[in-house]
């Protein structure tokens, strides 16, 4: 058994539909990697739309057409395609119920979750809440309930959500992404050497992990 570790840094936004799909494909890629137990994953914050209000009174079609200026019919076709791609990864997207919301508070909560060793669990829960469960991930009460689902300390969560805690950490992740030239997510950096942009097939991740591990061994 190899003891060489492979580090994977992932920039992602919980409001990004391809990020959940990419997460599933990455996980499959890791499963297919010979030394899957030696992969260390580090999640980093990213915001696709920092201008979005905490609460947007409209659905995803309205948001993309009214705020982003996209044609409504084009948006519907695009969302149907994304839903189909998500279904292929076992995800049940529901854009009719989705509540567009600014993700910054949720990203701060994710940073908090990392300190309790629950970052990956909360990441999964937030993505599912946003894309499958139709929950308002910009609402602090909803976020508190989701934090409880993964076993975070309730008092600490209330303190984080009621303050600006972890703002610097989120901004630092976003700034680092900018320095690396990342302009879209998901974005994966394998062992600090190989960059993978987008929700690529599982094989792309397996190949990159294998190549990185071979380099680490040599």
Short mmCIF file of N, CA, C and O in Angstrom, two decimals, residues 45-162:
data_model
loop_
_atom_site.label_atom_id
_atom_site.label_comp_id
_atom_site.label_asym_id
_atom_site.label_seq_id
_atom_site.Cartn_x
_atom_site.Cartn_y
_atom_site.Cartn_z
N UNK A 45 -13.94 28.28 -1.00
CA UNK A 45 -15.13 29.06 -1.34
C UNK A 45 -14.96 29.80 -2.66
O UNK A 45 -13.86 30.22 -3.04
N UNK A 46 -16.09 29.97 -3.34
CA UNK A 46 -16.15 30.76 -4.57
C UNK A 46 -17.58 31.25 -4.72
O UNK A 46 -18.52 30.56 -4.32
N UNK A 47 -17.74 32.45 -5.27
CA UNK A 47 -19.09 32.97 -5.51
C UNK A 47 -19.28 33.28 -6.98
O UNK A 47 -18.56 34.09 -7.56
N UNK A 48 -20.28 32.64 -7.58
CA UNK A 48 -20.60 32.92 -8.97
C UNK A 48 -21.23 34.30 -9.12
O UNK A 48 -20.98 35.01 -10.10
N UNK A 49 -22.06 34.69 -8.15
CA UNK A 49 -22.73 36.00 -8.22
C UNK A 49 -22.78 36.65 -6.85
O UNK A 49 -23.75 36.49 -6.10
N UNK A 50 -21.73 37.39 -6.50
CA UNK A 50 -21.70 38.06 -5.19
C UNK A 50 -22.72 39.19 -5.07
O UNK A 50 -22.98 39.68 -3.97
N UNK A 51 -23.32 39.61 -6.19
CA UNK A 51 -24.28 40.72 -6.16
C UNK A 51 -25.70 40.25 -5.83
O UNK A 51 -26.59 41.07 -5.59
N UNK A 52 -25.92 38.95 -5.82
CA UNK A 52 -27.26 38.42 -5.55
C UNK A 52 -27.67 38.75 -4.11
O UNK A 52 -26.89 38.55 -3.18
N UNK A 53 -28.88 39.25 -3.90
CA UNK A 53 -29.32 39.55 -2.53
C UNK A 53 -29.51 38.27 -1.72
O UNK A 53 -29.61 37.18 -2.28
N UNK A 54 -29.54 38.42 -0.40
CA UNK A 54 -29.73 37.24 0.45
C UNK A 54 -31.03 36.53 0.11
O UNK A 54 -31.13 35.31 0.20
N UNK A 55 -32.03 37.30 -0.26
CA UNK A 55 -33.32 36.71 -0.64
C UNK A 55 -33.78 37.32 -1.95
O UNK A 55 -33.95 38.53 -2.06
N UNK A 56 -33.98 36.47 -2.94
CA UNK A 56 -34.46 36.91 -4.25
C UNK A 56 -35.88 36.41 -4.44
O UNK A 56 -36.14 35.21 -4.35
N UNK A 57 -36.80 37.32 -4.69
CA UNK A 57 -38.21 36.95 -4.84
C UNK A 57 -38.49 36.52 -6.27
O UNK A 57 -39.01 37.28 -7.09
N UNK A 58 -38.14 35.30 -6.57
CA UNK A 58 -38.36 34.76 -7.90
C UNK A 58 -37.70 33.40 -8.01
O UNK A 58 -36.95 32.98 -7.13
N UNK A 59 -37.98 32.70 -9.11
CA UNK A 59 -37.36 31.39 -9.30
C UNK A 59 -36.10 31.52 -10.14
O UNK A 59 -35.68 32.62 -10.52
N UNK A 60 -35.49 30.38 -10.45
CA UNK A 60 -34.22 30.38 -11.18
C UNK A 60 -34.37 30.93 -12.59
O UNK A 60 -33.48 31.63 -13.09
N UNK A 61 -35.48 30.63 -13.24
CA UNK A 61 -35.70 31.14 -14.60
C UNK A 61 -35.80 32.67 -14.57
O UNK A 61 -35.19 33.36 -15.40
N UNK A 62 -36.55 33.19 -13.61
CA UNK A 62 -36.67 34.65 -13.48
C UNK A 62 -35.33 35.29 -13.18
O UNK A 62 -34.98 36.33 -13.74
N UNK A 63 -34.58 34.66 -12.28
CA UNK A 63 -33.28 35.22 -11.90
C UNK A 63 -32.34 35.30 -13.11
O UNK A 63 -31.74 36.34 -13.38
N UNK A 64 -32.22 34.20 -13.84
CA UNK A 64 -31.29 34.17 -14.97
C UNK A 64 -31.75 35.04 -16.13
O UNK A 64 -30.93 35.58 -16.87
N UNK A 65 -33.06 35.19 -16.29
CA UNK A 65 -33.56 36.00 -17.39
C UNK A 65 -33.61 37.48 -17.03
O UNK A 65 -33.18 38.34 -17.81
N UNK A 66 -34.10 37.79 -15.83
CA UNK A 66 -34.26 39.19 -15.44
C UNK A 66 -32.95 39.82 -14.97
O UNK A 66 -32.64 40.96 -15.31
N UNK A 67 -32.19 39.07 -14.19
CA UNK A 67 -30.95 39.62 -13.63
C UNK A 67 -29.77 39.45 -14.58
O UNK A 67 -28.96 40.36 -14.76
N UNK A 68 -29.70 38.29 -15.22
CA UNK A 68 -28.57 37.99 -16.09
C UNK A 68 -28.85 38.31 -17.57
O UNK A 68 -27.96 38.23 -18.40
N UNK A 69 -30.11 38.65 -17.87
CA UNK A 69 -30.44 39.05 -19.23
C UNK A 69 -30.51 37.93 -20.24
O UNK A 69 -30.40 38.15 -21.45
N UNK A 70 -30.71 36.70 -19.77
CA UNK A 70 -30.80 35.56 -20.68
C UNK A 70 -32.23 35.36 -21.16
O UNK A 70 -33.19 35.73 -20.48
N UNK A 71 -32.38 34.79 -22.34
CA UNK A 71 -33.70 34.51 -22.89
C UNK A 71 -34.38 33.42 -22.05
O UNK A 71 -33.78 32.36 -21.81
N UNK A 72 -35.62 33.64 -21.58
CA UNK A 72 -36.30 32.67 -20.71
C UNK A 72 -36.38 31.27 -21.30
O UNK A 72 -36.19 30.28 -20.59
N UNK A 73 -36.67 31.17 -22.60
CA UNK A 73 -36.77 29.85 -23.22
C UNK A 73 -35.40 29.17 -23.27
O UNK A 73 -35.29 27.95 -23.10
N UNK A 74 -34.38 29.97 -23.51
CA UNK A 74 -33.02 29.42 -23.51
C UNK A 74 -32.66 28.92 -22.11
O UNK A 74 -32.03 27.86 -21.96
N UNK A 75 -33.07 29.68 -21.10
CA UNK A 75 -32.81 29.29 -19.71
C UNK A 75 -33.49 27.96 -19.39
O UNK A 75 -32.88 27.06 -18.80
N UNK A 76 -34.75 27.83 -19.80
CA UNK A 76 -35.49 26.59 -19.52
C UNK A 76 -34.80 25.39 -20.17
O UNK A 76 -34.69 24.32 -19.56
N UNK A 77 -34.33 25.57 -21.39
CA UNK A 77 -33.63 24.49 -22.06
C UNK A 77 -32.32 24.15 -21.37
O UNK A 77 -31.96 22.97 -21.23
N UNK A 78 -31.62 25.19 -20.92
CA UNK A 78 -30.35 24.98 -20.22
C UNK A 78 -30.57 24.24 -18.91
O UNK A 78 -29.84 23.29 -18.58
N UNK A 79 -31.60 24.63 -18.16
CA UNK A 79 -31.88 23.98 -16.88
C UNK A 79 -32.33 22.53 -17.07
O UNK A 79 -32.00 21.66 -16.26
N UNK A 80 -33.05 22.28 -18.15
CA UNK A 80 -33.47 20.91 -18.45
C UNK A 80 -32.25 20.04 -18.73
O UNK A 80 -32.17 18.88 -18.29
N UNK A 81 -31.29 20.61 -19.45
CA UNK A 81 -30.05 19.88 -19.75
C UNK A 81 -29.27 19.59 -18.47
O UNK A 81 -28.78 18.46 -18.26
N UNK A 82 -29.16 20.59 -17.60
CA UNK A 82 -28.43 20.41 -16.34
C UNK A 82 -29.13 19.37 -15.47
O UNK A 82 -28.47 18.52 -14.86
N UNK A 83 -30.46 19.42 -15.44
CA UNK A 83 -31.23 18.44 -14.66
C UNK A 83 -30.97 17.03 -15.15
O UNK A 83 -30.82 16.09 -14.36
N UNK A 84 -30.90 16.88 -16.47
CA UNK A 84 -30.63 15.56 -17.06
C UNK A 84 -29.23 15.07 -16.70
O UNK A 84 -29.04 13.90 -16.35
N UNK A 85 -28.26 15.98 -16.76
CA UNK A 85 -26.89 15.62 -16.39
C UNK A 85 -26.81 15.24 -14.91
O UNK A 85 -26.12 14.28 -14.55
N UNK A 86 -27.52 15.97 -14.08
CA UNK A 86 -27.53 15.68 -12.64
C UNK A 86 -28.15 14.31 -12.38
O UNK A 86 -27.65 13.53 -11.56
N UNK A 87 -29.24 14.01 -13.08
CA UNK A 87 -29.91 12.72 -12.91
C UNK A 87 -28.96 11.57 -13.24
O UNK A 87 -29.01 10.51 -12.61
N UNK A 88 -28.09 11.80 -14.21
CA UNK A 88 -27.12 10.78 -14.58
C UNK A 88 -26.13 10.48 -13.47
O UNK A 88 -25.48 9.43 -13.48
N UNK A 89 -26.03 11.40 -12.51
CA UNK A 89 -25.14 11.20 -11.36
C UNK A 89 -25.93 10.86 -10.10
O UNK A 89 -25.40 10.92 -8.99
N UNK A 90 -27.22 10.54 -10.28
CA UNK A 90 -28.04 10.16 -9.13
C UNK A 90 -28.58 11.33 -8.33
O UNK A 90 -29.03 11.16 -7.20
N UNK A 91 -28.57 12.53 -8.93
CA UNK A 91 -29.05 13.72 -8.24
C UNK A 91 -30.43 14.12 -8.79
O UNK A 91 -30.68 14.02 -9.99
N UNK A 92 -31.29 14.59 -7.91
CA UNK A 92 -32.66 14.91 -8.28
C UNK A 92 -32.88 16.43 -8.19
O UNK A 92 -33.46 16.94 -7.24
N UNK A 93 -32.40 17.15 -9.21
CA UNK A 93 -32.53 18.60 -9.21
C UNK A 93 -33.98 19.02 -9.38
O UNK A 93 -34.73 18.42 -10.15
N UNK A 94 -34.34 20.10 -8.68
CA UNK A 94 -35.71 20.63 -8.78
C UNK A 94 -35.62 22.15 -8.92
O UNK A 94 -35.71 22.89 -7.95
N UNK A 95 -35.42 22.61 -10.15
CA UNK A 95 -35.27 24.04 -10.38
C UNK A 95 -36.57 24.81 -10.18
O UNK A 95 -36.54 26.02 -9.94
N UNK A 96 -37.71 24.13 -10.26
CA UNK A 96 -38.98 24.80 -10.01
C UNK A 96 -39.09 25.25 -8.55
O UNK A 96 -39.70 26.28 -8.25
N UNK A 97 -38.48 24.48 -7.66
CA UNK A 97 -38.56 24.79 -6.23
C UNK A 97 -37.34 25.57 -5.73
O UNK A 97 -37.35 26.08 -4.61
N UNK A 98 -36.30 25.65 -6.56
CA UNK A 98 -35.05 26.27 -6.12
C UNK A 98 -35.26 27.73 -5.73
O UNK A 98 -35.97 28.48 -6.39
N UNK A 99 -34.60 28.13 -4.63
CA UNK A 99 -34.68 29.50 -4.12
C UNK A 99 -33.35 30.21 -4.35
O UNK A 99 -32.40 29.98 -3.59
N UNK A 100 -33.23 31.04 -5.38
CA UNK A 100 -31.97 31.76 -5.59
C UNK A 100 -31.61 32.59 -4.36
O UNK A 100 -32.46 33.28 -3.79
N UNK A 101 -30.36 32.49 -3.93
CA UNK A 101 -29.94 33.21 -2.73
C UNK A 101 -28.44 33.46 -2.77
O UNK A 101 -27.69 32.66 -3.34
N UNK A 102 -28.02 34.55 -2.17
CA UNK A 102 -26.60 34.83 -2.05
C UNK A 102 -25.96 33.75 -1.17
O UNK A 102 -26.47 33.43 -0.10
N UNK A 103 -24.85 33.20 -1.62
CA UNK A 103 -24.25 32.06 -0.93
C UNK A 103 -23.20 32.43 0.12
O UNK A 103 -22.65 31.55 0.77
N UNK A 104 -22.94 33.72 0.31
CA UNK A 104 -21.82 34.11 1.17
C UNK A 104 -21.98 33.62 2.61
O UNK A 104 -21.03 33.11 3.21
N UNK A 105 -23.17 33.75 3.17
CA UNK A 105 -23.38 33.31 4.55
C UNK A 105 -23.20 31.80 4.67
O UNK A 105 -22.60 31.30 5.63
N UNK A 106 -23.70 31.07 3.69
CA UNK A 106 -23.53 29.61 3.68
C UNK A 106 -22.06 29.25 3.57
O UNK A 106 -21.59 28.29 4.20
N UNK A 107 -21.31 30.01 2.79
CA UNK A 107 -19.88 29.75 2.65
C UNK A 107 -19.14 30.04 3.95
O UNK A 107 -18.19 29.33 4.31
N UNK A 108 -19.59 31.06 4.68
CA UNK A 108 -19.00 31.32 6.00
C UNK A 108 -19.27 30.15 6.94
O UNK A 108 -18.40 29.72 7.71
N UNK A 109 -20.49 29.64 6.88
CA UNK A 109 -20.85 28.50 7.72
C UNK A 109 -20.02 27.27 7.37
O UNK A 109 -19.64 26.49 8.25
N UNK A 110 -19.72 27.11 6.10
CA UNK A 110 -18.86 26.00 5.68
C UNK A 110 -17.47 26.11 6.29
O UNK A 110 -16.89 25.10 6.71
N UNK A 111 -16.96 27.33 6.34
CA UNK A 111 -15.65 27.53 6.98
C UNK A 111 -15.72 27.15 8.45
O UNK A 111 -14.80 26.54 9.00
N UNK A 112 -16.82 27.52 9.09
CA UNK A 112 -17.03 27.13 10.49
C UNK A 112 -17.06 25.61 10.62
O UNK A 112 -16.44 25.04 11.52
N UNK A 113 -17.78 24.95 9.71
CA UNK A 113 -17.91 23.49 9.77
C UNK A 113 -16.55 22.80 9.67
O UNK A 113 -16.33 21.76 10.29
N UNK A 114 -15.64 23.39 8.91
CA UNK A 114 -14.30 22.81 8.78
C UNK A 114 -13.61 22.73 10.14
O UNK A 114 -12.89 21.77 10.42
N UNK A 115 -13.84 23.73 10.99
CA UNK A 115 -13.19 23.75 12.30
C UNK A 115 -13.71 22.64 13.20
O UNK A 115 -13.06 22.27 14.18
N UNK A 116 -14.90 22.12 12.89
CA UNK A 116 -15.47 21.01 13.66
C UNK A 116 -15.31 19.68 12.91
O UNK A 116 -15.90 18.67 13.30
N UNK A 117 -14.53 19.70 11.82
CA UNK A 117 -14.30 18.48 11.06
C UNK A 117 -15.51 18.01 10.29
O UNK A 117 -15.64 16.83 9.95
N UNK A 118 -16.42 18.96 9.95
CA UNK A 118 -17.66 18.60 9.27
C UNK A 118 -17.83 19.32 7.93
O UNK A 118 -18.94 19.43 7.42
N UNK A 119 -16.73 19.81 7.38
CA UNK A 119 -16.81 20.58 6.15
C UNK A 119 -17.41 19.81 4.99
O UNK A 119 -18.31 20.29 4.29
N UNK A 120 -16.93 18.59 4.77
CA UNK A 120 -17.43 17.79 3.65
C UNK A 120 -18.90 17.43 3.82
O UNK A 120 -19.67 17.45 2.86
N UNK A 121 -19.28 17.11 5.07
CA UNK A 121 -20.67 16.75 5.34
C UNK A 121 -21.61 17.92 5.08
O UNK A 121 -22.67 17.77 4.46
N UNK A 122 -21.21 19.11 5.53
CA UNK A 122 -22.08 20.28 5.33
C UNK A 122 -22.11 20.68 3.87
O UNK A 122 -23.14 21.13 3.37
N UNK A 123 -20.99 20.53 3.17
CA UNK A 123 -20.96 20.85 1.74
C UNK A 123 -22.01 20.03 1.00
O UNK A 123 -22.79 20.57 0.20
N UNK A 124 -22.04 18.75 1.24
CA UNK A 124 -23.03 17.86 0.62
C UNK A 124 -24.45 18.28 1.00
O UNK A 124 -25.34 18.34 0.15
N UNK A 125 -24.65 18.59 2.26
CA UNK A 125 -25.99 18.95 2.75
C UNK A 125 -26.47 20.26 2.13
O UNK A 125 -27.64 20.38 1.75
N UNK A 126 -25.59 21.24 2.02
CA UNK A 126 -25.97 22.53 1.44
C UNK A 126 -26.31 22.40 -0.04
O UNK A 126 -27.28 22.99 -0.52
N UNK A 127 -25.51 21.64 -0.77
CA UNK A 127 -25.78 21.45 -2.20
C UNK A 127 -27.13 20.76 -2.41
O UNK A 127 -27.92 21.16 -3.27
N UNK A 128 -27.38 19.74 -1.61
CA UNK A 128 -28.65 19.03 -1.73
C UNK A 128 -29.82 19.93 -1.33
O UNK A 128 -30.87 19.93 -1.99
N UNK A 129 -29.64 20.70 -0.27
CA UNK A 129 -30.69 21.61 0.19
C UNK A 129 -31.06 22.61 -0.90
O UNK A 129 -32.23 22.91 -1.12
N UNK A 130 -30.05 23.11 -1.59
CA UNK A 130 -30.27 24.14 -2.60
C UNK A 130 -30.88 23.58 -3.88
O UNK A 130 -31.86 24.14 -4.41
N UNK A 131 -30.34 22.47 -4.36
CA UNK A 131 -30.74 21.97 -5.68
C UNK A 131 -31.80 20.88 -5.67
O UNK A 131 -32.52 20.70 -6.65
N UNK A 132 -31.91 20.14 -4.57
CA UNK A 132 -32.86 19.03 -4.53
C UNK A 132 -34.04 19.29 -3.60
O UNK A 132 -35.15 18.83 -3.87
N UNK A 133 -33.81 20.01 -2.52
CA UNK A 133 -34.83 20.14 -1.48
C UNK A 133 -35.59 21.47 -1.52
O UNK A 133 -36.55 21.65 -0.78
N UNK A 134 -35.14 22.39 -2.35
CA UNK A 134 -35.85 23.67 -2.48
C UNK A 134 -35.78 24.54 -1.24
O UNK A 134 -36.69 25.35 -1.00
N UNK A 135 -34.71 24.42 -0.46
CA UNK A 135 -34.58 25.22 0.76
C UNK A 135 -33.84 26.52 0.48
O UNK A 135 -33.01 26.60 -0.42
N UNK A 136 -34.15 27.53 1.27
CA UNK A 136 -33.55 28.85 1.11
C UNK A 136 -32.21 28.88 1.85
O UNK A 136 -32.16 29.11 3.06
N UNK A 137 -31.13 28.67 1.13
CA UNK A 137 -29.81 28.61 1.76
C UNK A 137 -29.23 29.98 2.07
O UNK A 137 -28.08 30.08 2.50
N UNK A 138 -30.03 31.02 1.88
CA UNK A 138 -29.63 32.35 2.32
C UNK A 138 -30.27 32.71 3.65
O UNK A 138 -29.96 33.74 4.24
N UNK A 139 -31.17 31.86 4.12
CA UNK A 139 -31.91 32.09 5.36
C UNK A 139 -31.14 31.49 6.54
O UNK A 139 -30.80 30.31 6.54
N UNK A 140 -30.90 32.30 7.56
CA UNK A 140 -30.09 31.84 8.69
C UNK A 140 -30.76 30.73 9.49
O UNK A 140 -30.08 29.85 10.04
N UNK A 141 -32.08 30.75 9.59
CA UNK A 141 -32.77 29.67 10.31
C UNK A 141 -32.63 28.34 9.55
O UNK A 141 -32.43 27.28 10.16
N UNK A 142 -32.74 28.41 8.24
CA UNK A 142 -32.55 27.22 7.42
C UNK A 142 -31.12 26.70 7.58
O UNK A 142 -30.89 25.50 7.76
N UNK A 143 -30.16 27.61 7.54
CA UNK A 143 -28.77 27.21 7.69
C UNK A 143 -28.51 26.58 9.06
O UNK A 143 -27.76 25.61 9.17
N UNK A 144 -29.14 27.12 10.09
CA UNK A 144 -28.99 26.54 11.43
C UNK A 144 -29.50 25.11 11.46
O UNK A 144 -28.88 24.22 12.06
N UNK A 145 -30.65 24.90 10.82
CA UNK A 145 -31.24 23.56 10.79
C UNK A 145 -30.35 22.59 10.01
O UNK A 145 -30.17 21.43 10.41
N UNK A 146 -29.79 23.06 8.91
CA UNK A 146 -28.90 22.21 8.11
C UNK A 146 -27.62 21.89 8.88
O UNK A 146 -27.10 20.77 8.80
N UNK A 147 -27.13 22.86 9.63
CA UNK A 147 -25.94 22.64 10.45
C UNK A 147 -26.23 21.57 11.51
O UNK A 147 -25.37 20.72 11.80
N UNK A 148 -27.44 21.60 12.05
CA UNK A 148 -27.82 20.61 13.06
C UNK A 148 -27.87 19.21 12.44
O UNK A 148 -27.55 18.22 13.11
N UNK A 149 -28.27 19.13 11.18
CA UNK A 149 -28.35 17.83 10.50
C UNK A 149 -27.01 17.12 10.45
O UNK A 149 -26.95 15.88 10.48
N UNK A 150 -25.93 17.89 10.37
CA UNK A 150 -24.60 17.27 10.30
C UNK A 150 -23.90 17.26 11.65
O UNK A 150 -22.73 16.88 11.75
N UNK A 151 -24.62 17.71 12.69
CA UNK A 151 -24.08 17.61 14.04
C UNK A 151 -23.18 18.73 14.50
O UNK A 151 -22.38 18.55 15.42
N UNK A 152 -23.32 19.92 13.90
CA UNK A 152 -22.51 21.05 14.35
C UNK A 152 -23.04 21.58 15.68
O UNK A 152 -24.23 21.48 15.98
N UNK A 153 -22.14 22.16 16.46
CA UNK A 153 -22.51 22.73 17.75
C UNK A 153 -23.47 23.90 17.54
O UNK A 153 -23.14 24.89 16.87
N UNK A 154 -24.67 23.80 18.11
CA UNK A 154 -25.72 24.78 17.85
C UNK A 154 -25.35 26.18 18.31
O UNK A 154 -25.59 27.17 17.60
N UNK A 155 -24.76 26.29 19.50
CA UNK A 155 -24.40 27.61 20.02
C UNK A 155 -23.33 28.27 19.15
O UNK A 155 -23.40 29.47 18.86
N UNK A 156 -22.36 27.48 18.72
CA UNK A 156 -21.29 28.01 17.88
C UNK A 156 -21.83 28.44 16.52
O UNK A 156 -21.40 29.45 15.95
N UNK A 157 -22.79 27.68 16.00
CA UNK A 157 -23.41 28.02 14.72
C UNK A 157 -24.16 29.34 14.83
O UNK A 157 -24.06 30.21 13.96
N UNK A 158 -24.92 29.50 15.91
CA UNK A 158 -25.66 30.75 16.12
C UNK A 158 -24.71 31.94 16.18
O UNK A 158 -24.98 33.01 15.62
N UNK A 159 -23.58 31.74 16.84
CA UNK A 159 -22.59 32.82 16.95
C UNK A 159 -22.02 33.17 15.58
O UNK A 159 -21.87 34.35 15.25
N UNK A 160 -21.72 32.16 14.79
CA UNK A 160 -21.17 32.39 13.46
C UNK A 160 -22.18 33.10 12.56
O UNK A 160 -21.86 34.09 11.89
N UNK A 161 -23.41 32.62 12.55
CA UNK A 161 -24.43 33.20 11.68
C UNK A 161 -24.84 34.60 12.12
O UNK A 161 -25.28 35.41 11.29
N UNK A 162 -24.69 34.88 13.39
CA UNK A 162 -25.08 36.20 13.90
C UNK A 162 -23.96 37.22 13.86
O UNK A 162 -24.10 38.33 14.39
#
